[in-house]
Amino acid sequence: MARILLIDTSTAVLSVGLSVDGIVVEERILTEARQQASRTAPLVKEVLDAQGIGVKDCDAVCVGSGPGSYTGLRVGVSTAKGLAFGAHLPLLSVGTLDILAAGVEDKESFRYIVPMIDARRMEVYTAVYSSACEKIAPIRALVVEENSFADELSAGPVLFVGDGALKCEAVIRHENAHFREAAPLVRNMAALAQRAFDAGQFEDVAYFEPFYLKDFVATVSKKNLW
């Protein structure tokens, strides 16, 4: 029996859970924005307490690796690394876009699945998956325009899914385009985490970093500081 502690903080939705042999047995979801820094660790404790176990009773820790929010990813990965190091557990990671694609229940209804993580303005972090959840185009940062994904749309129904999907609905106007808001929840991470665990695909706890895709750009407030 493999118990895996699951954490995803890559978007505005905070998701923490525990899986046993790839099935989620405990889950907590927080949709309030900017809660990752203050609520991730307490939610981990809540999940473990609900199952009557401690971190050391788990077999691994898995974290959503990105792309996504720079701050959110740092919180999630730092928390996961700290838990794994302190309890001497292996660390696993699952891509955020993989989690979104895996969460689509009616995959067979679409020729392609295009998960989208909201970036700035009309930019998204995205990739293209087959209906079997196989990644067939690399992850990229894309400024969405009218003709974006024209080849995929001409081939059949395409589902755009994620917190970046709905803002593209007014831009991508095609009869084969379908849009669905969703978050990368740990319930959809569980099977992917179990697969990585079974394959021994462990990360280096000391050196693992989130997949930011783009460099962090700090902004300066235009308001007077004095």
Short mmCIF file of C-alpha atoms in Angstrom, two decimals:
data_model
loop_
_atom_site.label_atom_id
_atom_site.label_comp_id
_atom_site.label_asym_id
_atom_site.label_seq_id
_atom_site.Cartn_x
_atom_site.Cartn_y
_atom_site.Cartn_z
CA MET A 1 0.00 0.00 0.00
CA ALA A 2 1.43 3.36 -1.05
CA ARG A 3 0.33 6.50 0.78
CA ILE A 4 1.25 9.69 -1.08
CA LEU A 5 0.77 13.20 0.27
CA LEU A 6 -0.39 15.46 -2.58
CA ILE A 7 0.06 19.24 -2.84
CA ASP A 8 -0.78 21.68 -5.63
CA THR A 9 -0.41 25.45 -5.22
CA SER A 10 0.25 26.36 -8.86
CA THR A 11 -2.91 28.46 -9.35
CA ALA A 12 -5.25 30.50 -7.17
CA VAL A 13 -6.86 27.24 -6.01
CA LEU A 14 -5.01 25.48 -3.19
CA SER A 15 -5.44 21.70 -3.22
CA VAL A 16 -4.02 19.23 -0.69
CA GLY A 17 -4.81 15.55 -0.27
CA LEU A 18 -3.74 12.03 0.52
CA SER A 19 -3.93 9.09 -1.87
CA VAL A 20 -3.67 5.37 -1.22
CA ASP A 21 -2.61 3.29 -4.21
CA GLY A 22 -3.59 6.11 -6.57
CA ILE A 23 -7.02 6.80 -5.03
CA VAL A 24 -7.64 10.00 -3.05
CA VAL A 25 -8.92 9.22 0.45
CA GLU A 26 -8.75 12.75 1.86
CA GLU A 27 -8.83 16.12 0.12
CA ARG A 28 -9.04 19.79 1.00
CA ILE A 29 -9.64 22.58 -1.52
CA LEU A 30 -9.34 26.30 -0.85
CA THR A 31 -10.51 28.70 -3.55
CA GLU A 32 -9.73 32.00 -1.84
CA ALA A 33 -6.88 33.82 -3.57
CA ARG A 34 -3.43 34.31 -2.02
CA GLN A 35 -3.86 31.64 0.64
CA GLN A 36 -0.95 29.39 -0.34
CA ALA A 37 1.65 30.88 1.99
CA SER A 38 -0.54 30.84 5.09
CA ARG A 39 -2.76 27.81 4.51
CA THR A 40 -0.73 25.09 2.77
CA ALA A 41 0.95 23.69 5.89
CA PRO A 42 -2.24 23.82 8.02
CA LEU A 43 -4.19 21.99 5.31
CA VAL A 44 -1.50 19.30 5.14
CA LYS A 45 -1.86 18.77 8.90
CA GLU A 46 -5.66 18.73 8.59
CA VAL A 47 -5.54 16.06 5.89
CA LEU A 48 -3.14 13.86 7.85
CA ASP A 49 -5.01 14.33 11.13
CA ALA A 50 -8.25 13.31 9.43
CA GLN A 51 -6.62 9.99 8.50
CA GLY A 52 -4.99 9.60 11.90
CA ILE A 53 -1.44 9.51 10.53
CA GLY A 54 1.68 11.68 10.42
CA VAL A 55 3.98 12.65 7.58
CA LYS A 56 6.33 9.76 8.42
CA ASP A 57 3.49 7.31 7.80
CA CYS A 58 3.42 8.36 4.13
CA ASP A 59 5.52 6.73 1.43
CA ALA A 60 6.14 9.86 -0.66
CA VAL A 61 5.26 13.51 -1.15
CA CYS A 62 4.08 14.74 -4.57
CA VAL A 63 3.83 18.36 -5.67
CA GLY A 64 2.42 20.11 -8.73
CA SER A 65 5.56 21.33 -10.47
CA GLY A 66 4.15 24.02 -12.78
CA PRO A 67 3.92 26.03 -14.85
CA GLY A 68 1.77 28.46 -12.91
CA SER A 69 1.96 31.21 -10.33
CA TYR A 70 5.56 31.99 -9.42
CA THR A 71 4.78 32.59 -5.75
CA GLY A 72 2.35 29.69 -5.51
CA LEU A 73 4.84 27.26 -7.02
CA ARG A 74 7.59 28.35 -4.66
CA VAL A 75 5.32 27.83 -1.65
CA GLY A 76 4.15 24.40 -2.78
CA VAL A 77 7.57 23.09 -3.75
CA SER A 78 9.23 24.50 -0.62
CA THR A 79 6.57 22.86 1.55
CA ALA A 80 6.84 19.53 -0.24
CA LYS A 81 10.63 19.54 -0.09
CA GLY A 82 10.60 20.39 3.61
CA LEU A 83 8.16 17.59 4.41
CA ALA A 84 10.05 15.06 2.29
CA PHE A 85 13.41 16.01 3.77
CA GLY A 86 12.19 16.06 7.36
CA ALA A 87 10.44 12.69 7.11
CA HIS A 88 13.06 11.08 4.83
CA LEU A 89 10.48 10.49 2.09
CA PRO A 90 10.97 10.46 -1.68
CA LEU A 91 9.76 13.53 -3.58
CA LEU A 92 7.57 13.24 -6.69
CA SER A 93 6.38 15.93 -9.09
CA VAL A 94 3.56 16.14 -11.64
CA GLY A 95 3.14 18.87 -14.24
CA THR A 96 0.25 21.27 -13.75
CA LEU A 97 -0.95 20.90 -17.34
CA ASP A 98 -0.81 17.11 -17.01
CA ILE A 99 -3.11 17.36 -13.97
CA LEU A 100 -5.60 19.53 -15.87
CA ALA A 101 -5.66 17.17 -18.85
CA ALA A 102 -6.09 14.14 -16.59
CA GLY A 103 -9.06 15.81 -14.90
CA VAL A 104 -11.18 15.86 -18.07
CA GLU A 105 -13.70 13.07 -17.60
CA ASP A 106 -15.16 13.06 -21.12
CA LYS A 107 -11.83 12.95 -22.99
CA GLU A 108 -13.21 10.75 -25.76
CA SER A 109 -15.54 13.58 -26.82
CA PHE A 110 -12.62 15.69 -28.06
CA ARG A 111 -9.91 15.30 -30.67
CA TYR A 112 -7.52 17.40 -28.59
CA ILE A 113 -7.35 18.67 -25.02
CA VAL A 114 -5.59 22.00 -24.48
CA PRO A 115 -5.05 22.86 -20.79
CA MET A 116 -4.41 26.54 -20.10
CA ILE A 117 -2.94 28.24 -17.05
CA ASP A 118 -3.69 31.96 -16.87
CA ALA A 119 -0.68 34.24 -17.29
CA ARG A 120 -0.80 37.98 -17.84
CA ARG A 121 -3.30 39.67 -20.16
CA MET A 122 -4.04 37.30 -23.08
CA GLU A 123 -1.07 35.06 -22.36
CA VAL A 124 -1.43 31.47 -21.16
CA TYR A 125 0.82 28.55 -20.34
CA THR A 126 -0.38 25.70 -22.49
CA ALA A 127 0.30 22.46 -24.37
CA VAL A 128 -1.69 20.12 -26.61
CA TYR A 129 -2.76 16.63 -25.55
CA SER A 130 -4.49 13.83 -27.39
CA SER A 131 -7.78 12.42 -26.12
CA ALA A 132 -5.64 9.70 -24.49
CA CYS A 133 -3.84 12.40 -22.46
CA GLU A 134 -0.60 12.02 -24.40
CA LYS A 135 1.27 15.31 -24.77
CA ILE A 136 1.71 15.92 -28.50
CA ALA A 137 2.93 19.54 -28.48
CA PRO A 138 5.42 21.06 -26.03
CA ILE A 139 4.57 23.38 -23.16
CA ARG A 140 4.84 27.03 -24.11
CA ALA A 141 3.82 30.53 -23.13
CA LEU A 142 1.38 31.77 -25.76
CA VAL A 143 -0.36 35.07 -26.42
CA VAL A 144 -3.74 33.84 -27.67
CA GLU A 145 -4.98 35.29 -30.95
CA GLU A 146 -7.86 34.59 -33.30
CA ASN A 147 -5.96 31.96 -35.29
CA SER A 148 -4.33 30.21 -32.34
CA PHE A 149 -4.72 26.40 -32.55
CA ALA A 150 -6.15 26.67 -36.07
CA ASP A 151 -4.69 23.32 -37.12
CA GLU A 152 -6.11 21.47 -34.13
CA LEU A 153 -9.53 23.10 -34.51
CA SER A 154 -9.72 22.19 -38.16
CA ALA A 155 -9.15 18.54 -37.24
CA GLY A 156 -12.05 18.21 -34.78
CA PRO A 157 -13.44 19.21 -31.37
CA VAL A 158 -10.93 20.83 -29.04
CA LEU A 159 -11.44 21.36 -25.31
CA PHE A 160 -9.66 24.35 -23.77
CA VAL A 161 -9.58 23.73 -20.03
CA GLY A 162 -8.15 25.57 -17.03
CA ASP A 163 -8.23 28.99 -15.42
CA GLY A 164 -6.90 30.51 -18.64
CA ALA A 165 -9.52 28.97 -20.92
CA LEU A 166 -12.49 31.25 -20.42
CA LYS A 167 -10.63 34.45 -21.26
CA CYS A 168 -9.84 32.94 -24.66
CA GLU A 169 -13.48 32.24 -25.49
CA ALA A 170 -14.04 35.69 -26.94
CA VAL A 171 -10.90 35.42 -29.10
CA ILE A 172 -10.98 31.86 -30.44
CA ARG A 173 -14.28 31.78 -32.32
CA HIS A 174 -14.59 28.37 -33.96
CA GLU A 175 -17.37 25.80 -34.00
CA ASN A 176 -14.96 23.11 -32.75
CA ALA A 177 -13.76 25.17 -29.78
CA HIS A 178 -15.11 24.27 -26.34
CA PHE A 179 -14.14 26.02 -23.12
CA ARG A 180 -14.20 24.80 -19.53
CA GLU A 181 -12.92 26.41 -16.35
CA ALA A 182 -11.04 24.04 -14.06
CA ALA A 183 -8.26 23.91 -11.48
CA PRO A 184 -5.41 21.40 -11.11
CA LEU A 185 -6.81 19.41 -8.18
CA VAL A 186 -4.92 16.70 -6.34
CA ARG A 187 -7.74 14.23 -7.02
CA ASN A 188 -6.55 14.31 -10.63
CA MET A 189 -2.88 14.18 -9.58
CA ALA A 190 -3.22 10.95 -7.60
CA ALA A 191 -3.00 8.41 -10.42
CA LEU A 192 -0.11 10.31 -12.04
CA ALA A 193 1.73 10.44 -8.72
CA GLN A 194 1.21 6.72 -8.19
CA ARG A 195 2.56 6.00 -11.67
CA ALA A 196 5.68 8.06 -10.96
CA PHE A 197 6.09 6.33 -7.59
CA ASP A 198 5.82 2.86 -9.12
CA ALA A 199 8.38 3.83 -11.77
CA GLY A 200 10.78 5.23 -9.19
CA GLN A 201 10.73 8.67 -10.79
CA PHE A 202 11.89 10.55 -7.71
CA GLU A 203 13.17 14.12 -7.64
CA ASP A 204 16.33 15.31 -5.92
CA VAL A 205 15.00 16.90 -2.72
CA ALA A 206 17.96 19.26 -2.47
CA TYR A 207 18.00 20.55 -6.03
CA PHE A 208 14.46 20.22 -7.39
CA GLU A 209 12.96 23.51 -8.59
CA PRO A 210 9.49 24.34 -9.97
CA PHE A 211 8.96 24.60 -13.72
CA TYR A 212 8.34 28.32 -14.05
CA LEU A 213 8.53 28.36 -17.89
CA LYS A 214 9.22 32.10 -17.76
CA ASP A 215 11.50 34.18 -15.57
CA PHE A 216 9.81 36.04 -12.73
CA VAL A 217 9.36 39.74 -13.46
CA ALA A 218 8.91 42.00 -10.45
CA THR A 219 6.73 45.08 -10.87
CA VAL A 220 7.05 48.39 -9.06
CA SER A 221 3.94 50.09 -7.75
CA LYS A 222 3.18 53.44 -9.35
CA LYS A 223 1.77 54.72 -6.06
CA ASN A 224 3.86 57.01 -3.90
CA LEU A 225 5.75 55.01 -1.29
CA TRP A 226 6.13 58.08 0.96
#
